[in-house]
Amino acid sequence: MSAREIRMPLSEVVAILRDLNEFVVSLDRLGSRQASGSADAHTVGTFIADWNVAPRLARARRVISLALDAQLSEEENAEIDALCDQGHFYGTDTAASSSTEQPR
C-alpha cells in the first residue's frame, strides 16, 4: 500500500470515531467487570445487542469503503479487499483453533 491519503467528510469521521470510542471504552469496562466477576458473557451480549454494535460498525465500514471506492482504482480496491479478507474472523476454523490467539 502506498502512503496515499483518503479524504472523508469530517462529520463522517467524527461519527465513526465517536462510535469506536464508545465501543472501546465500554468493552474495556465490561472486560474489567468480567475480570472482577460482576459481569458475564450475557452482559457482553446484551451490550452488543442493545447498543447496536454490529450495525454501527457495519455503517463505519460502509462509509470508509465508499470513500475508498470513490478515490482509488479498481485494482487498488481489489488489493484492499484481499487484505481485509485475510483478517481473523470469529467462528472460523483458524480463529477457533487457538483460544489464546489475539487479533492484530
CSV table of N, CA and C in Angstrom, one decimal:
chain,number,residue,atom,x,y,z
A,1,MET,N,0.8,-1.2,0.0
A,1,MET,CA,0.0,0.0,0.0
A,1,MET,C,0.9,1.2,0.0
A,2,SER,N,0.5,2.2,-0.8
A,2,SER,CA,1.2,3.4,-0.8
A,2,SER,C,0.8,4.3,0.4
A,3,ALA,N,1.4,5.5,0.5
A,3,ALA,CA,1.1,6.4,1.6
A,3,ALA,C,0.1,7.4,1.2
A,4,ARG,N,-0.8,7.1,0.2
A,4,ARG,CA,-1.8,8.0,-0.2
A,4,ARG,C,-2.8,8.3,0.9
A,5,GLU,N,-3.4,9.5,0.8
A,5,GLU,CA,-4.4,9.9,1.7
A,5,GLU,C,-5.7,9.8,1.1
A,6,ILE,N,-6.7,9.5,1.9
A,6,ILE,CA,-8.1,9.4,1.5
A,6,ILE,C,-8.9,10.4,2.3
A,7,ARG,N,-9.7,11.2,1.5
A,7,ARG,CA,-10.5,12.2,2.1
A,7,ARG,C,-11.9,11.7,2.4
A,8,MET,N,-12.3,12.2,3.6
A,8,MET,CA,-13.7,11.8,4.0
A,8,MET,C,-14.3,13.1,4.7
A,9,PRO,N,-15.6,13.2,4.6
A,9,PRO,CA,-16.2,14.4,5.3
A,9,PRO,C,-15.9,14.3,6.8
A,10,LEU,N,-15.6,15.4,7.4
A,10,LEU,CA,-15.3,15.5,8.8
A,10,LEU,C,-16.4,14.9,9.6
A,11,SER,N,-17.7,15.2,9.3
A,11,SER,CA,-18.8,14.8,10.0
A,11,SER,C,-18.8,13.2,10.1
A,12,GLU,N,-18.5,12.6,9.0
A,12,GLU,CA,-18.5,11.1,9.0
A,12,GLU,C,-17.3,10.6,9.8
A,13,VAL,N,-16.2,11.2,9.7
A,13,VAL,CA,-15.0,10.8,10.5
A,13,VAL,C,-15.3,10.9,12.0
A,14,VAL,N,-15.9,12.0,12.4
A,14,VAL,CA,-16.3,12.2,13.8
A,14,VAL,C,-17.3,11.2,14.3
A,15,ALA,N,-18.3,10.9,13.4
A,15,ALA,CA,-19.3,9.9,13.8
A,15,ALA,C,-18.7,8.5,14.0
A,16,ILE,N,-17.8,8.2,13.1
A,16,ILE,CA,-17.1,6.9,13.3
A,16,ILE,C,-16.2,6.9,14.5
A,17,LEU,N,-15.5,7.9,14.7
A,17,LEU,CA,-14.6,8.0,15.9
A,17,LEU,C,-15.4,7.9,17.2
A,18,ARG,N,-16.6,8.6,17.2
A,18,ARG,CA,-17.5,8.6,18.4
A,18,ARG,C,-17.9,7.2,18.7
A,19,ASP,N,-18.4,6.5,17.6
A,19,ASP,CA,-18.8,5.1,17.8
A,19,ASP,C,-17.7,4.2,18.3
A,20,LEU,N,-16.5,4.3,17.7
A,20,LEU,CA,-15.4,3.5,18.1
A,20,LEU,C,-15.0,3.8,19.5
A,21,ASN,N,-15.0,5.0,19.9
A,21,ASN,CA,-14.7,5.4,21.3
A,21,ASN,C,-15.6,4.8,22.3
A,22,GLU,N,-16.9,4.9,22.0
A,22,GLU,CA,-17.9,4.3,22.8
A,22,GLU,C,-17.7,2.8,23.0
A,23,PHE,N,-17.4,2.1,21.9
A,23,PHE,CA,-17.2,0.6,21.9
A,23,PHE,C,-16.0,0.3,22.7
A,24,VAL,N,-14.9,0.9,22.4
A,24,VAL,CA,-13.6,0.6,23.1
A,24,VAL,C,-13.7,0.8,24.6
A,25,VAL,N,-14.2,2.0,25.0
A,25,VAL,CA,-14.3,2.3,26.4
A,25,VAL,C,-15.3,1.3,27.1
A,26,SER,N,-16.5,1.1,26.5
A,26,SER,CA,-17.5,0.2,27.0
A,26,SER,C,-17.0,-1.2,27.1
A,27,LEU,N,-16.3,-1.7,26.1
A,27,LEU,CA,-15.8,-3.1,26.1
A,27,LEU,C,-14.7,-3.2,27.1
A,28,ASP,N,-13.9,-2.2,27.3
A,28,ASP,CA,-12.8,-2.2,28.3
A,28,ASP,C,-13.5,-2.3,29.7
A,29,ARG,N,-14.5,-1.5,29.9
A,29,ARG,CA,-15.2,-1.6,31.2
A,29,ARG,C,-15.9,-2.9,31.5
A,30,LEU,N,-16.5,-3.5,30.4
A,30,LEU,CA,-17.1,-4.8,30.5
A,30,LEU,C,-16.0,-5.9,30.8
A,31,GLY,N,-14.9,-5.7,30.2
A,31,GLY,CA,-13.8,-6.7,30.5
A,31,GLY,C,-13.3,-6.6,31.9
A,32,SER,N,-13.2,-5.4,32.4
A,32,SER,CA,-12.9,-5.2,33.9
A,32,SER,C,-13.9,-5.8,34.8
A,33,ARG,N,-15.2,-5.6,34.4
A,33,ARG,CA,-16.3,-6.2,35.2
A,33,ARG,C,-16.2,-7.7,35.2
A,34,GLN,N,-15.9,-8.3,34.0
A,34,GLN,CA,-15.8,-9.7,33.9
A,34,GLN,C,-14.7,-10.2,34.7
A,35,ALA,N,-13.6,-9.5,34.7
A,35,ALA,CA,-12.4,-9.9,35.5
A,35,ALA,C,-12.7,-9.9,37.0
A,36,SER,N,-13.6,-9.0,37.4
A,36,SER,CA,-13.9,-8.9,38.8
A,36,SER,C,-15.1,-9.8,39.2
A,37,GLY,N,-15.7,-10.4,38.2
A,37,GLY,CA,-16.8,-11.3,38.5
A,37,GLY,C,-18.2,-10.7,38.5
A,38,SER,N,-18.3,-9.4,38.2
A,38,SER,CA,-19.6,-8.7,38.2
A,38,SER,C,-20.3,-8.6,36.9
A,39,ALA,N,-19.7,-9.3,35.9
A,39,ALA,CA,-20.3,-9.4,34.5
A,39,ALA,C,-20.0,-10.7,33.9
A,40,ASP,N,-20.8,-11.2,33.0
A,40,ASP,CA,-20.6,-12.4,32.4
A,40,ASP,C,-20.8,-12.2,30.9
A,41,ALA,N,-20.8,-13.3,30.1
A,41,ALA,CA,-20.9,-13.3,28.7
A,41,ALA,C,-22.3,-12.7,28.3
A,42,HIS,N,-23.3,-13.0,29.1
A,42,HIS,CA,-24.6,-12.5,28.8
A,42,HIS,C,-24.6,-10.9,28.8
A,43,THR,N,-23.9,-10.4,29.8
A,43,THR,CA,-23.8,-8.9,29.9
A,43,THR,C,-23.2,-8.3,28.6
A,44,VAL,N,-22.1,-9.0,28.1
A,44,VAL,CA,-21.5,-8.5,26.9
A,44,VAL,C,-22.4,-8.6,25.7
A,45,GLY,N,-23.1,-9.7,25.6
A,45,GLY,CA,-24.1,-9.9,24.6
A,45,GLY,C,-25.2,-8.9,24.6
A,46,THR,N,-25.7,-8.6,25.8
A,46,THR,CA,-26.7,-7.6,25.9
A,46,THR,C,-26.2,-6.2,25.5
A,47,PHE,N,-24.9,-5.9,25.8
A,47,PHE,CA,-24.4,-4.6,25.4
A,47,PHE,C,-24.3,-4.6,23.8
A,48,ILE,N,-23.8,-5.7,23.2
A,48,ILE,CA,-23.7,-5.7,21.8
A,48,ILE,C,-25.1,-5.5,21.1
A,49,ALA,N,-26.1,-6.2,21.7
A,49,ALA,CA,-27.4,-6.1,21.1
A,49,ALA,C,-28.1,-4.7,21.3
A,50,ASP,N,-28.0,-4.3,22.6
A,50,ASP,CA,-28.7,-3.0,23.0
A,50,ASP,C,-28.1,-1.8,22.4
A,51,TRP,N,-26.8,-1.8,22.2
A,51,TRP,CA,-26.1,-0.7,21.6
A,51,TRP,C,-25.9,-0.7,20.1
A,52,ASN,N,-26.5,-1.7,19.5
A,52,ASN,CA,-26.5,-1.9,18.0
A,52,ASN,C,-25.1,-1.9,17.5
A,53,VAL,N,-24.2,-2.6,18.2
A,53,VAL,CA,-22.8,-2.6,17.8
A,53,VAL,C,-22.6,-3.0,16.4
A,54,ALA,N,-23.1,-4.2,16.0
A,54,ALA,CA,-22.9,-4.7,14.6
A,54,ALA,C,-23.4,-3.7,13.5
A,55,PRO,N,-24.6,-3.1,13.6
A,55,PRO,CA,-25.0,-2.2,12.6
A,55,PRO,C,-24.1,-0.9,12.5
A,56,ARG,N,-23.7,-0.5,13.7
A,56,ARG,CA,-22.9,0.8,13.8
A,56,ARG,C,-21.5,0.5,13.2
A,57,LEU,N,-20.9,-0.6,13.5
A,57,LEU,CA,-19.7,-1.0,12.9
A,57,LEU,C,-19.8,-1.2,11.4
A,58,ALA,N,-20.9,-1.8,10.9
A,58,ALA,CA,-21.1,-2.0,9.5
A,58,ALA,C,-21.2,-0.7,8.8
A,59,ARG,N,-21.9,0.3,9.4
A,59,ARG,CA,-22.0,1.6,8.9
A,59,ARG,C,-20.6,2.3,8.7
A,60,ALA,N,-19.8,2.2,9.7
A,60,ALA,CA,-18.4,2.7,9.7
A,60,ALA,C,-17.7,2.1,8.5
A,61,ARG,N,-17.8,0.8,8.4
A,61,ARG,CA,-17.1,0.1,7.3
A,61,ARG,C,-17.6,0.5,6.0
A,62,ARG,N,-18.9,0.7,5.8
A,62,ARG,CA,-19.5,1.2,4.6
A,62,ARG,C,-19.0,2.6,4.2
A,63,VAL,N,-19.0,3.5,5.2
A,63,VAL,CA,-18.5,4.9,4.9
A,63,VAL,C,-17.1,4.9,4.4
A,64,ILE,N,-16.2,4.1,5.1
A,64,ILE,CA,-14.8,4.1,4.7
A,64,ILE,C,-14.7,3.4,3.3
A,65,SER,N,-15.4,2.4,3.1
A,65,SER,CA,-15.4,1.7,1.8
A,65,SER,C,-15.8,2.6,0.7
A,66,LEU,N,-16.9,3.4,0.9
A,66,LEU,CA,-17.3,4.3,-0.2
A,66,LEU,C,-16.3,5.3,-0.5
A,67,ALA,N,-15.6,5.8,0.6
A,67,ALA,CA,-14.5,6.8,0.3
A,67,ALA,C,-13.4,6.2,-0.5
A,68,LEU,N,-13.1,4.9,-0.1
A,68,LEU,CA,-12.0,4.2,-0.9
A,68,LEU,C,-12.4,4.0,-2.3
A,69,ASP,N,-13.7,3.5,-2.5
A,69,ASP,CA,-14.2,3.2,-3.9
A,69,ASP,C,-14.1,4.5,-4.7
A,70,ALA,N,-14.4,5.6,-4.2
A,70,ALA,CA,-14.5,6.9,-4.9
A,70,ALA,C,-13.1,7.4,-5.3
A,71,GLN,N,-12.1,7.0,-4.5
A,71,GLN,CA,-10.8,7.7,-4.7
A,71,GLN,C,-9.7,6.8,-5.1
A,72,LEU,N,-9.9,5.5,-5.2
A,72,LEU,CA,-8.9,4.6,-5.6
A,72,LEU,C,-9.3,3.8,-6.9
A,73,SER,N,-8.4,3.3,-7.5
A,73,SER,CA,-8.7,2.5,-8.7
A,73,SER,C,-9.3,1.1,-8.3
A,74,GLU,N,-9.8,0.4,-9.3
A,74,GLU,CA,-10.4,-0.9,-9.1
A,74,GLU,C,-9.3,-1.8,-8.6
A,75,GLU,N,-8.1,-1.7,-9.1
A,75,GLU,CA,-7.0,-2.6,-8.7
A,75,GLU,C,-6.6,-2.3,-7.3
A,76,GLU,N,-6.6,-1.1,-6.9
A,76,GLU,CA,-6.2,-0.7,-5.5
A,76,GLU,C,-7.3,-1.2,-4.5
A,77,ASN,N,-8.6,-1.0,-4.9
A,77,ASN,CA,-9.7,-1.5,-4.1
A,77,ASN,C,-9.7,-3.0,-4.0
A,78,ALA,N,-9.3,-3.7,-5.0
A,78,ALA,CA,-9.2,-5.2,-5.0
A,78,ALA,C,-8.1,-5.6,-4.1
A,79,GLU,N,-7.0,-4.9,-4.1
A,79,GLU,CA,-5.9,-5.2,-3.2
A,79,GLU,C,-6.3,-5.0,-1.7
A,80,ILE,N,-7.1,-4.0,-1.4
A,80,ILE,CA,-7.6,-3.7,-0.1
A,80,ILE,C,-8.5,-4.8,0.3
A,81,ASP,N,-9.4,-5.2,-0.6
A,81,ASP,CA,-10.4,-6.2,-0.3
A,81,ASP,C,-9.7,-7.5,0.1
A,82,ALA,N,-8.6,-7.9,-0.7
A,82,ALA,CA,-7.9,-9.1,-0.4
A,82,ALA,C,-7.2,-9.0,0.9
A,83,LEU,N,-6.6,-7.9,1.3
A,83,LEU,CA,-6.0,-7.7,2.6
A,83,LEU,C,-7.1,-7.9,3.7
A,84,CYS,N,-8.2,-7.3,3.5
A,84,CYS,CA,-9.3,-7.4,4.5
A,84,CYS,C,-9.8,-8.8,4.7
A,85,ASP,N,-9.8,-9.6,3.6
A,85,ASP,CA,-10.2,-11.0,3.7
A,85,ASP,C,-9.3,-11.8,4.5
A,86,GLN,N,-8.0,-11.3,4.7
A,86,GLN,CA,-7.0,-12.1,5.5
A,86,GLN,C,-7.2,-11.9,7.0
A,87,GLY,N,-8.2,-11.1,7.4
A,87,GLY,CA,-8.4,-10.9,8.8
A,87,GLY,C,-8.8,-12.1,9.6
A,88,HIS,N,-8.9,-12.0,10.9
A,88,HIS,CA,-9.3,-13.1,11.8
A,88,HIS,C,-10.8,-12.9,12.1
A,89,PHE,N,-11.5,-13.9,11.8
A,89,PHE,CA,-13.0,-13.8,12.0
A,89,PHE,C,-13.5,-14.9,13.0
A,90,TYR,N,-14.2,-14.4,13.9
A,90,TYR,CA,-14.8,-15.3,14.9
A,90,TYR,C,-15.6,-16.4,14.3
A,91,GLY,N,-15.4,-17.6,14.7
A,91,GLY,CA,-16.2,-18.7,14.2
A,91,GLY,C,-15.6,-19.5,13.0
A,92,THR,N,-14.4,-19.0,12.5
A,92,THR,CA,-13.7,-19.7,11.5
A,92,THR,C,-12.8,-20.8,12.2
A,93,ASP,N,-12.5,-21.8,11.4
A,93,ASP,CA,-11.7,-22.9,12.0
A,93,ASP,C,-10.4,-22.4,12.5
A,94,THR,N,-9.7,-21.5,11.8
A,94,THR,CA,-8.4,-21.0,12.2
A,94,THR,C,-8.5,-20.1,13.5
A,95,ALA,N,-9.6,-19.3,13.6
A,95,ALA,CA,-9.7,-18.5,14.8
A,95,ALA,C,-10.1,-19.3,16.0
A,96,ALA,N,-10.9,-20.4,15.8
A,96,ALA,CA,-11.4,-21.2,16.9
A,96,ALA,C,-10.3,-22.2,17.3
A,97,SER,N,-9.3,-22.4,16.5
A,97,SER,CA,-8.3,-23.4,16.9
A,97,SER,C,-7.4,-23.0,18.1
A,98,SER,N,-7.3,-21.7,18.3
A,98,SER,CA,-6.4,-21.3,19.4
A,98,SER,C,-7.1,-20.2,20.2
A,99,SER,N,-7.5,-20.5,21.4
A,99,SER,CA,-8.2,-19.6,22.2
A,99,SER,C,-7.3,-18.5,22.8
A,100,THR,N,-6.0,-18.7,22.6
A,100,THR,CA,-5.1,-17.6,23.1
A,100,THR,C,-4.7,-16.7,22.0
A,101,GLU,N,-5.1,-17.0,20.8
A,101,GLU,CA,-4.7,-16.1,19.7
A,101,GLU,C,-5.4,-14.7,19.8
A,102,GLN,N,-4.6,-13.7,19.6
A,102,GLN,CA,-5.2,-12.3,19.7
A,102,GLN,C,-5.3,-11.7,18.3
A,103,PRO,N,-6.3,-10.9,18.1
A,103,PRO,CA,-6.4,-10.2,16.8
A,103,PRO,C,-5.3,-9.2,16.7
A,104,ARG,N,-4.9,-8.9,15.5
A,104,ARG,CA,-3.8,-7.9,15.2
A,104,ARG,C,-4.4,-6.5,15.1
